[in-house]
Amino acid sequence: MEASSPLSLPQTPYQYYSVPEASPKPFKRSFVTSLMEAAALRTPFKEDTYFVSHLKKSEKKALKELRERLSVLYDSSSTSECSMWGIPLLSNDEKADVVLLKFLRARDFRVQDSLHMLEQCLSWRKEFGADNIVDEDLGFKELEGVVASMHGYDREGHPVCYNDYGVFRDKEMYERIFGDEEKLKKFLRWRVQVLEKGINLLDFKPGGVNSIIQVTDLKDMPKRELRSASKQILSLFQDNYPEMVARKIFINVPWYFSMLYSVFSPFLTHRTKSKFVISKEGNVAETLYKFIRPENIPVQYGGLSRPIDLQNAPPKPASEFTVKGGEKVSIQIEGIEAGATITWDIVVGGWDLEYSAEFVPNAVGSYCIAVEKAGKIAPSEEAIRNSFTSREAGKMVLSLDNTASRRKKVAAYGYFVRKPTV
């Protein structure tokens, strides 16, 4: 028997509303699903606050010693040589402490190892020209927003970097970008540029946002061809950007990845493993919604955000809800005036259900208007965006029919209304 959940919402321009969450029906988990979930549900990584007062006595001692040994290598006039991201490391202020603590934590507060890592990084940044790389035109416009890009923030305010190397399955594209050693070096330089743009968004203050989120899409990734580039990127980031990633989310993970993870997991530190979140194909939106609001997630990953949106005003909060298996849901946006234009976005993670939109006039005897006829939306479909200008007062009804499925699905929508011009 079909279940129906109407959600009637009073309409207010430029306002979004919360929708109550529905409970899912149980479904059987495969061995692979259970293994992935076990990996994803480890004790989550707890980011360092970088308050010196929160450090252990031994950690405070290590920070003090690192400062002293650094000052021996670089005198106070060497500000440009001993600085990172515009922060003089000899300044003895809280921003410098944040950077130094990142290197100390990356080496378990072993001062000599931390100092060596810091020296190597300073040398690399000078040779690589990392301080000015953000302003360079490296000629990779076709890769921006496709292969790697900073896009929005997570629920805690961390900048999010999305990575997707599936485009390199195209041999022509691969040869154009990785055809020889010089091309590879240029790509690596561009990849560092993307990361540096994200780091420029950080606070470098105790209690602030001091790291980013990495979301890596493994779907169609040509592993063998990208092995060399992947190793070099990983090496660059590990050696020169310690503790810059708060969480690593792997999405569209193939079944064999979980097997490999179980093999290599014992060799990873608890701190590293606690940063990992692993999500198989089909669970992308459900996974990302736990960490990132829908209005900040790109449409290709089950969110509501489009590149053009980032060029306008900051995104307005979307409403999140769930659609239970075997359930119909209708979202009713009321109070639309005659002549007003309503624009809405709606998405369901993994769609595979029927969707329709209808305008219902208030006046008795007026005909309902099928704005979007009922039709099946494929799992690969991105968020729907549409507009409608009403000739008379009424309400918009967005309908979702999930009666053919037993699976709960996460969903989100948002809208705004432009009042009629006088």
Short mmCIF file of C-alpha atoms in Angstrom, two decimals:
data_model
loop_
_atom_site.label_atom_id
_atom_site.label_comp_id
_atom_site.label_asym_id
_atom_site.label_seq_id
_atom_site.Cartn_x
_atom_site.Cartn_y
_atom_site.Cartn_z
CA MET A 1 0.00 0.00 0.00
CA GLU A 2 1.39 3.39 -0.95
CA ALA A 3 2.32 5.86 1.76
CA SER A 4 2.05 9.58 1.25
CA SER A 5 3.80 12.36 3.18
CA PRO A 6 2.57 15.83 2.24
CA LEU A 7 4.75 18.68 3.47
CA SER A 8 2.92 21.98 3.36
CA LEU A 9 5.12 25.04 3.67
CA PRO A 10 4.03 28.69 3.91
CA GLN A 11 5.84 30.71 1.26
CA THR A 12 8.18 33.52 2.19
CA PRO A 13 10.52 35.01 -0.45
CA TYR A 14 14.18 33.99 -0.18
CA GLN A 15 13.44 31.64 2.72
CA TYR A 16 14.16 27.93 3.11
CA TYR A 17 12.43 25.52 5.44
CA SER A 18 13.44 22.36 7.29
CA VAL A 19 11.62 19.14 6.60
CA PRO A 20 11.28 16.37 9.20
CA GLU A 21 13.44 13.30 8.63
CA ALA A 22 11.82 9.99 7.83
CA SER A 23 13.09 6.67 9.18
CA PRO A 24 14.46 4.07 6.73
CA LYS A 25 13.30 0.53 6.21
CA PRO A 26 15.93 -2.11 6.94
CA PHE A 27 17.77 -3.65 4.02
CA LYS A 28 20.39 -6.38 3.75
CA ARG A 29 24.04 -5.33 3.72
CA SER A 30 26.54 -7.16 1.56
CA PHE A 31 29.96 -8.14 2.87
CA VAL A 32 31.60 -5.35 0.86
CA THR A 33 29.10 -2.77 2.15
CA SER A 34 29.71 -3.82 5.73
CA LEU A 35 33.49 -3.66 5.24
CA MET A 36 33.28 -0.17 3.78
CA GLU A 37 31.00 1.04 6.54
CA ALA A 38 33.36 -0.37 9.14
CA ALA A 39 36.18 1.65 7.58
CA ALA A 40 34.02 4.76 7.36
CA LEU A 41 32.78 4.58 10.94
CA ARG A 42 36.13 4.46 12.73
CA THR A 43 36.70 6.93 15.52
CA PRO A 44 36.57 10.26 13.65
CA PHE A 45 39.61 12.47 13.43
CA LYS A 46 39.61 15.23 16.02
CA GLU A 47 41.35 18.31 14.71
CA ASP A 48 43.92 20.00 16.91
CA THR A 49 42.68 23.30 18.38
CA TYR A 50 46.24 24.73 18.29
CA PHE A 51 45.77 26.41 21.67
CA VAL A 52 49.16 26.25 23.37
CA SER A 53 47.34 26.04 26.71
CA HIS A 54 45.81 22.72 25.58
CA LEU A 55 49.19 21.09 24.95
CA LYS A 56 50.80 18.55 27.23
CA LYS A 57 53.85 19.68 29.16
CA SER A 58 56.13 17.67 26.85
CA GLU A 59 54.46 19.18 23.77
CA LYS A 60 54.92 22.73 25.06
CA LYS A 61 58.57 21.93 25.67
CA ALA A 62 58.93 20.62 22.10
CA LEU A 63 57.34 23.78 20.66
CA LYS A 64 59.69 25.99 22.67
CA GLU A 65 62.72 23.96 21.60
CA LEU A 66 61.70 24.03 17.93
CA ARG A 67 61.37 27.83 18.07
CA GLU A 68 64.81 28.16 19.65
CA ARG A 69 66.52 25.84 17.19
CA LEU A 70 64.83 27.58 14.28
CA SER A 71 66.06 30.96 15.50
CA VAL A 72 69.63 29.63 15.51
CA LEU A 73 69.35 28.69 11.83
CA TYR A 74 67.61 31.90 10.75
CA ASP A 75 68.22 35.30 12.33
CA SER A 76 65.45 37.89 12.72
CA SER A 77 66.41 39.57 9.44
CA SER A 78 65.64 36.38 7.49
CA THR A 79 61.88 36.90 7.59
CA SER A 80 61.35 36.12 3.91
CA GLU A 81 63.42 32.92 4.08
CA CYS A 82 61.72 31.68 7.23
CA SER A 83 58.05 32.22 6.48
CA MET A 84 55.14 30.23 5.08
CA TRP A 85 51.83 31.48 3.71
CA GLY A 86 52.81 34.99 4.70
CA ILE A 87 53.47 33.98 8.31
CA PRO A 88 56.96 34.79 9.72
CA LEU A 89 57.88 31.70 11.73
CA LEU A 90 60.25 33.66 13.99
CA SER A 91 57.57 36.15 15.02
CA ASN A 92 56.65 34.13 18.12
CA ASP A 93 52.91 34.81 17.64
CA GLU A 94 49.93 32.47 17.55
CA LYS A 95 49.92 32.08 13.74
CA ALA A 96 53.54 30.98 13.79
CA ASP A 97 52.66 28.52 16.56
CA VAL A 98 49.94 26.98 14.40
CA VAL A 99 52.41 26.31 11.57
CA LEU A 100 55.11 24.97 13.88
CA LEU A 101 52.62 22.70 15.64
CA LYS A 102 51.62 21.20 12.30
CA PHE A 103 55.21 20.10 11.68
CA LEU A 104 55.62 18.87 15.24
CA ARG A 105 52.41 16.82 15.12
CA ALA A 106 53.40 15.34 11.75
CA ARG A 107 56.55 13.98 13.43
CA ASP A 108 54.97 13.04 16.78
CA PHE A 109 56.64 16.03 18.48
CA ARG A 110 60.16 14.77 17.77
CA VAL A 111 61.94 18.12 17.54
CA GLN A 112 64.90 17.08 15.38
CA ASP A 113 62.66 15.32 12.84
CA SER A 114 60.24 18.25 12.81
CA LEU A 115 63.06 20.75 12.29
CA HIS A 116 64.46 18.70 9.41
CA MET A 117 61.04 18.50 7.77
CA LEU A 118 60.55 22.23 8.22
CA GLU A 119 63.95 23.06 6.69
CA GLN A 120 63.27 20.81 3.71
CA CYS A 121 59.88 22.43 3.19
CA LEU A 122 61.26 25.97 3.35
CA SER A 123 63.92 25.02 0.81
CA TRP A 124 61.34 23.40 -1.47
CA ARG A 125 58.97 26.40 -1.31
CA LYS A 126 61.78 28.76 -2.29
CA GLU A 127 62.96 26.57 -5.18
CA PHE A 128 59.43 25.77 -6.36
CA GLY A 129 58.21 29.37 -6.05
CA ALA A 130 55.22 28.26 -4.00
CA ASP A 131 54.65 31.67 -2.39
CA ASN A 132 53.66 33.28 -5.70
CA ILE A 133 52.13 30.30 -7.51
CA VAL A 134 48.51 31.33 -6.90
CA ASP A 135 48.86 34.25 -9.33
CA GLU A 136 50.41 32.22 -12.16
CA ASP A 137 48.51 31.38 -15.35
CA LEU A 138 49.45 27.76 -15.94
CA GLY A 139 47.06 27.22 -18.84
CA PHE A 140 44.86 24.50 -17.36
CA LYS A 141 41.46 26.17 -17.77
CA GLU A 142 39.98 22.92 -19.12
CA LEU A 143 40.85 21.15 -15.87
CA GLU A 144 39.51 23.78 -13.47
CA GLY A 145 36.37 22.59 -11.77
CA VAL A 146 36.81 19.16 -13.42
CA VAL A 147 39.98 17.47 -12.16
CA ALA A 148 40.65 19.43 -8.97
CA SER A 149 38.97 22.48 -7.52
CA MET A 150 38.11 24.25 -4.30
CA HIS A 151 34.32 24.33 -4.00
CA GLY A 152 32.43 25.55 -0.93
CA TYR A 153 32.85 24.58 2.71
CA ASP A 154 31.90 21.72 4.98
CA ARG A 155 29.55 22.04 7.97
CA GLU A 156 32.43 23.14 10.21
CA GLY A 157 33.74 25.78 7.83
CA HIS A 158 36.63 23.84 6.24
CA PRO A 159 37.26 24.63 2.55
CA VAL A 160 36.55 21.56 0.40
CA CYS A 161 38.75 20.36 -2.45
CA TYR A 162 37.24 17.93 -4.98
CA ASN A 163 39.47 15.60 -7.01
CA ASP A 164 38.35 13.55 -10.00
CA TYR A 165 40.85 12.00 -12.40
CA GLY A 166 38.35 9.99 -14.44
CA VAL A 167 38.71 12.41 -17.35
CA PHE A 168 42.18 10.99 -17.99
CA ARG A 169 40.71 7.72 -19.25
CA ASP A 170 40.54 9.63 -22.50
CA LYS A 171 43.90 8.83 -24.15
CA GLU A 172 44.06 12.13 -26.01
CA MET A 173 43.50 14.08 -22.80
CA TYR A 174 46.05 11.95 -20.99
CA GLU A 175 48.73 12.54 -23.64
CA ARG A 176 48.00 16.27 -23.69
CA ILE A 177 48.52 16.58 -19.93
CA PHE A 178 51.01 13.79 -19.10
CA GLY A 179 52.67 13.14 -22.47
CA ASP A 180 56.21 13.90 -21.29
CA GLU A 181 58.16 14.87 -18.19
CA GLU A 182 57.76 18.61 -18.75
CA LYS A 183 53.99 18.30 -19.06
CA LEU A 184 53.86 16.27 -15.86
CA LYS A 185 55.89 18.90 -14.00
CA LYS A 186 53.52 21.60 -15.20
CA PHE A 187 50.51 19.57 -14.04
CA LEU A 188 52.07 19.06 -10.61
CA ARG A 189 52.63 22.79 -10.42
CA TRP A 190 48.95 23.40 -11.21
CA ARG A 191 47.89 20.83 -8.60
CA VAL A 192 49.98 22.66 -5.97
CA GLN A 193 48.36 25.90 -7.10
CA VAL A 194 44.89 24.50 -6.36
CA LEU A 195 45.99 23.44 -2.88
CA GLU A 196 47.62 26.80 -2.17
CA LYS A 197 44.34 28.54 -3.08
CA GLY A 198 42.60 26.42 -0.48
CA ILE A 199 45.24 27.13 2.15
CA ASN A 200 44.79 30.86 1.56
CA LEU A 201 41.26 30.40 2.94
CA LEU A 202 42.50 29.09 6.31
CA ASP A 203 42.64 31.10 9.53
CA PHE A 204 45.96 29.93 11.00
CA LYS A 205 44.60 30.84 14.41
CA PRO A 206 44.01 28.73 17.54
CA GLY A 207 40.43 27.51 17.50
CA GLY A 208 39.99 28.55 13.87
CA VAL A 209 39.72 26.61 10.61
CA ASN A 210 43.25 25.39 9.97
CA SER A 211 42.82 22.56 7.47
CA ILE A 212 40.82 21.56 4.40
CA ILE A 213 38.63 18.62 3.36
CA GLN A 214 39.64 16.41 0.43
CA VAL A 215 36.92 14.61 -1.57
CA THR A 216 38.37 12.14 -4.10
CA ASP A 217 36.17 10.50 -6.73
CA LEU A 218 37.58 7.07 -7.67
CA LYS A 219 35.05 6.36 -10.40
CA ASP A 220 36.74 5.56 -13.74
CA MET A 221 40.12 6.62 -12.38
CA PRO A 222 42.88 5.14 -14.61
CA LYS A 223 45.09 3.84 -11.80
CA ARG A 224 47.97 2.43 -13.84
CA GLU A 225 48.38 5.46 -16.12
CA LEU A 226 48.29 7.92 -13.22
CA ARG A 227 50.57 5.94 -10.94
CA SER A 228 53.59 8.22 -11.46
CA ALA A 229 51.59 11.45 -11.11
CA SER A 230 49.75 10.13 -8.04
CA LYS A 231 52.99 9.18 -6.30
CA GLN A 232 54.54 12.58 -6.94
CA ILE A 233 51.43 14.47 -5.80
CA LEU A 234 51.23 12.36 -2.64
CA SER A 235 54.92 12.87 -1.93
CA LEU A 236 54.73 16.64 -2.43
CA PHE A 237 51.72 16.99 -0.17
CA GLN A 238 53.04 14.70 2.58
CA ASP A 239 56.44 16.39 2.71
CA ASN A 240 55.33 20.01 2.45
CA TYR A 241 51.75 20.30 3.73
CA PRO A 242 51.64 18.53 7.10
CA GLU A 243 48.31 18.37 8.92
CA MET A 244 46.60 20.39 6.20
CA VAL A 245 43.81 17.84 5.63
CA ALA A 246 41.18 17.32 8.33
CA ARG A 247 39.29 14.59 6.47
CA LYS A 248 39.76 12.51 3.30
CA ILE A 249 36.50 11.36 1.77
CA PHE A 250 36.74 8.70 -0.98
CA ILE A 251 33.56 8.39 -3.05
CA ASN A 252 32.44 6.00 -5.79
CA VAL A 253 34.84 3.47 -4.33
CA PRO A 254 35.07 0.20 -6.33
CA TRP A 255 34.62 -3.08 -4.48
CA TYR A 256 38.30 -4.03 -4.65
CA PHE A 257 39.37 -0.79 -2.92
CA SER A 258 37.88 -1.99 0.36
CA MET A 259 39.84 -5.23 0.05
CA LEU A 260 43.09 -3.31 -0.52
CA TYR A 261 42.24 -1.02 2.37
CA SER A 262 41.82 -3.98 4.72
CA VAL A 263 45.26 -5.25 3.67
CA PHE A 264 47.11 -1.95 4.12
CA SER A 265 45.10 -0.68 7.08
CA PRO A 266 47.38 -2.29 9.71
CA PHE A 267 50.31 -0.27 8.35
CA LEU A 268 48.54 3.09 8.70
CA THR A 269 48.59 5.11 11.89
CA HIS A 270 45.36 5.48 13.84
CA ARG A 271 45.55 9.24 13.22
CA THR A 272 45.71 8.70 9.45
CA LYS A 273 42.93 6.12 9.40
CA SER A 274 40.70 8.35 11.52
CA LYS A 275 40.71 10.92 8.71
CA PHE A 276 39.40 8.45 6.11
CA VAL A 277 35.77 8.16 5.04
CA ILE A 278 35.05 5.53 2.40
CA SER A 279 31.83 5.47 0.37
CA LYS A 280 30.92 3.05 -2.39
CA GLU A 281 29.20 4.06 -5.61
CA GLY A 282 25.55 4.88 -5.03
CA ASN A 283 26.11 6.29 -1.52
CA VAL A 284 27.80 9.54 -2.57
CA ALA A 285 25.11 12.03 -1.56
CA GLU A 286 24.28 10.16 1.64
CA THR A 287 27.94 10.25 2.66
CA LEU A 288 28.67 13.85 1.68
CA TYR A 289 25.53 15.19 3.40
CA LYS A 290 26.98 14.02 6.73
CA PHE A 291 29.83 16.47 6.37
CA ILE A 292 28.77 19.10 3.82
CA ARG A 293 25.45 20.90 3.41
CA PRO A 294 23.65 20.19 0.08
CA GLU A 295 23.85 23.80 -1.11
CA ASN A 296 27.66 23.55 -0.92
CA ILE A 297 27.97 20.21 -2.75
CA PRO A 298 28.43 20.25 -6.58
CA VAL A 299 25.45 18.99 -8.56
CA GLN A 300 27.47 16.09 -10.00
CA TYR A 301 27.78 14.67 -6.48
CA GLY A 302 24.14 14.97 -5.47
CA GLY A 303 24.22 18.57 -4.25
CA LEU A 304 22.57 21.80 -5.35
CA SER A 305 25.64 23.93 -6.11
CA ARG A 306 26.58 24.95 -9.65
CA PRO A 307 29.79 26.78 -10.63
CA ILE A 308 27.80 29.85 -11.69
CA ASP A 309 26.27 30.03 -8.21
CA LEU A 310 29.68 30.66 -6.65
CA GLN A 311 30.04 33.79 -8.77
CA ASN A 312 26.92 35.31 -7.24
CA ALA A 313 25.89 35.63 -3.61
CA PRO A 314 26.75 33.02 -0.95
CA PRO A 315 24.41 30.01 -1.17
CA LYS A 316 21.22 30.11 0.87
CA PRO A 317 20.71 27.16 3.22
CA ALA A 318 18.77 24.32 1.61
CA SER A 319 16.25 22.09 3.35
CA GLU A 320 17.33 18.50 3.90
CA PHE A 321 14.97 15.55 4.27
CA THR A 322 14.73 11.84 3.55
CA VAL A 323 12.38 9.81 1.38
CA LYS A 324 11.62 6.40 2.85
CA GLY A 325 11.39 3.31 0.72
CA GLY A 326 7.81 2.75 -0.46
CA GLU A 327 6.89 6.36 0.25
CA LYS A 328 5.48 9.30 -1.70
CA VAL A 329 6.44 12.80 -0.59
CA SER A 330 4.91 16.08 -1.71
CA ILE A 331 6.47 19.43 -0.89
CA GLN A 332 3.92 22.26 -0.94
CA ILE A 333 5.19 25.83 -1.22
CA GLU A 334 2.24 28.08 -0.47
CA GLY A 335 1.51 31.79 -0.65
CA ILE A 336 2.77 32.47 -4.18
CA GLU A 337 1.29 35.74 -5.44
CA ALA A 338 -0.13 36.35 -8.90
CA GLY A 339 2.68 37.41 -11.24
CA ALA A 340 5.43 36.16 -8.94
CA THR A 341 8.23 33.92 -10.23
CA ILE A 342 9.33 30.94 -8.17
CA THR A 343 12.67 29.25 -8.87
CA TRP A 344 13.49 25.98 -7.17
CA ASP A 345 16.22 23.35 -6.95
CA ILE A 346 15.57 19.79 -5.86
CA VAL A 347 17.69 16.64 -5.74
CA VAL A 348 17.46 13.12 -4.36
CA GLY A 349 20.65 11.16 -3.80
CA GLY A 350 20.71 8.39 -6.37
CA TRP A 351 17.31 9.51 -7.74
CA ASP A 352 15.80 6.41 -9.45
CA LEU A 353 12.31 7.59 -8.60
CA GLU A 354 9.46 9.57 -10.15
CA TYR A 355 9.32 13.36 -9.87
CA SER A 356 6.80 15.98 -10.94
CA ALA A 357 5.98 19.65 -10.31
CA GLU A 358 2.52 21.18 -10.36
CA PHE A 359 1.12 24.65 -9.73
CA VAL A 360 -2.20 24.64 -7.87
CA PRO A 361 -4.20 27.92 -7.99
CA ASN A 362 -6.06 29.08 -4.90
CA ALA A 363 -9.20 30.04 -6.82
CA VAL A 364 -11.92 27.40 -6.88
CA GLY A 365 -12.50 26.16 -10.41
CA SER A 366 -9.07 27.13 -11.74
CA TYR A 367 -7.05 24.43 -13.47
CA CYS A 368 -3.87 22.97 -12.04
CA ILE A 369 -0.81 23.42 -14.27
CA ALA A 370 1.64 20.56 -14.83
CA VAL A 371 4.92 22.49 -14.74
CA GLU A 372 6.98 19.29 -14.98
CA LYS A 373 5.15 16.11 -15.96
CA ALA A 374 5.73 12.99 -13.88
CA GLY A 375 8.74 11.07 -15.08
CA LYS A 376 11.41 8.69 -13.86
CA ILE A 377 14.67 10.38 -12.88
CA ALA A 378 17.76 8.25 -13.46
CA PRO A 379 20.41 7.78 -10.72
CA SER A 380 22.93 9.73 -12.81
CA GLU A 381 20.74 12.84 -13.07
CA GLU A 382 21.91 16.04 -11.41
CA ALA A 383 19.79 18.42 -9.35
CA ILE A 384 16.76 19.87 -11.12
CA ARG A 385 16.46 23.64 -11.40
CA ASN A 386 13.33 25.22 -12.83
CA SER A 387 11.26 28.41 -12.69
CA PHE A 388 7.58 29.23 -13.07
CA THR A 389 5.73 32.55 -13.23
CA SER A 390 2.19 32.34 -11.91
CA ARG A 391 -0.71 34.22 -13.44
CA GLU A 392 -2.76 33.81 -10.28
CA ALA A 393 -2.13 33.16 -6.62
CA GLY A 394 -1.54 29.59 -5.55
CA LYS A 395 1.02 27.04 -4.43
CA MET A 396 3.73 24.91 -6.04
CA VAL A 397 3.67 21.18 -5.33
CA LEU A 398 6.83 19.12 -5.87
CA SER A 399 6.13 15.37 -5.79
CA LEU A 400 8.56 12.49 -5.25
CA ASP A 401 7.43 8.88 -5.66
CA ASN A 402 9.77 6.28 -4.13
CA THR A 403 7.19 3.47 -3.89
CA ALA A 404 9.16 1.24 -6.26
CA SER A 405 12.18 1.20 -3.93
CA ARG A 406 12.80 -0.16 -0.44
CA ARG A 407 15.74 2.13 0.17
CA LYS A 408 15.75 5.38 2.10
CA LYS A 409 17.20 8.28 0.12
CA VAL A 410 18.57 11.61 1.25
CA ALA A 411 17.16 14.67 -0.50
CA ALA A 412 17.35 18.43 -0.48
CA TYR A 413 15.62 21.40 -2.02
CA GLY A 414 15.62 25.18 -1.94
CA TYR A 415 13.70 27.95 -3.61
CA PHE A 416 13.24 31.68 -3.84
CA VAL A 417 10.38 33.82 -5.06
CA ARG A 418 10.73 37.06 -6.98
CA LYS A 419 7.71 39.22 -6.38
CA PRO A 420 5.83 40.69 -9.33
CA THR A 421 7.04 44.10 -10.52
CA VAL A 422 4.55 46.88 -10.03
#
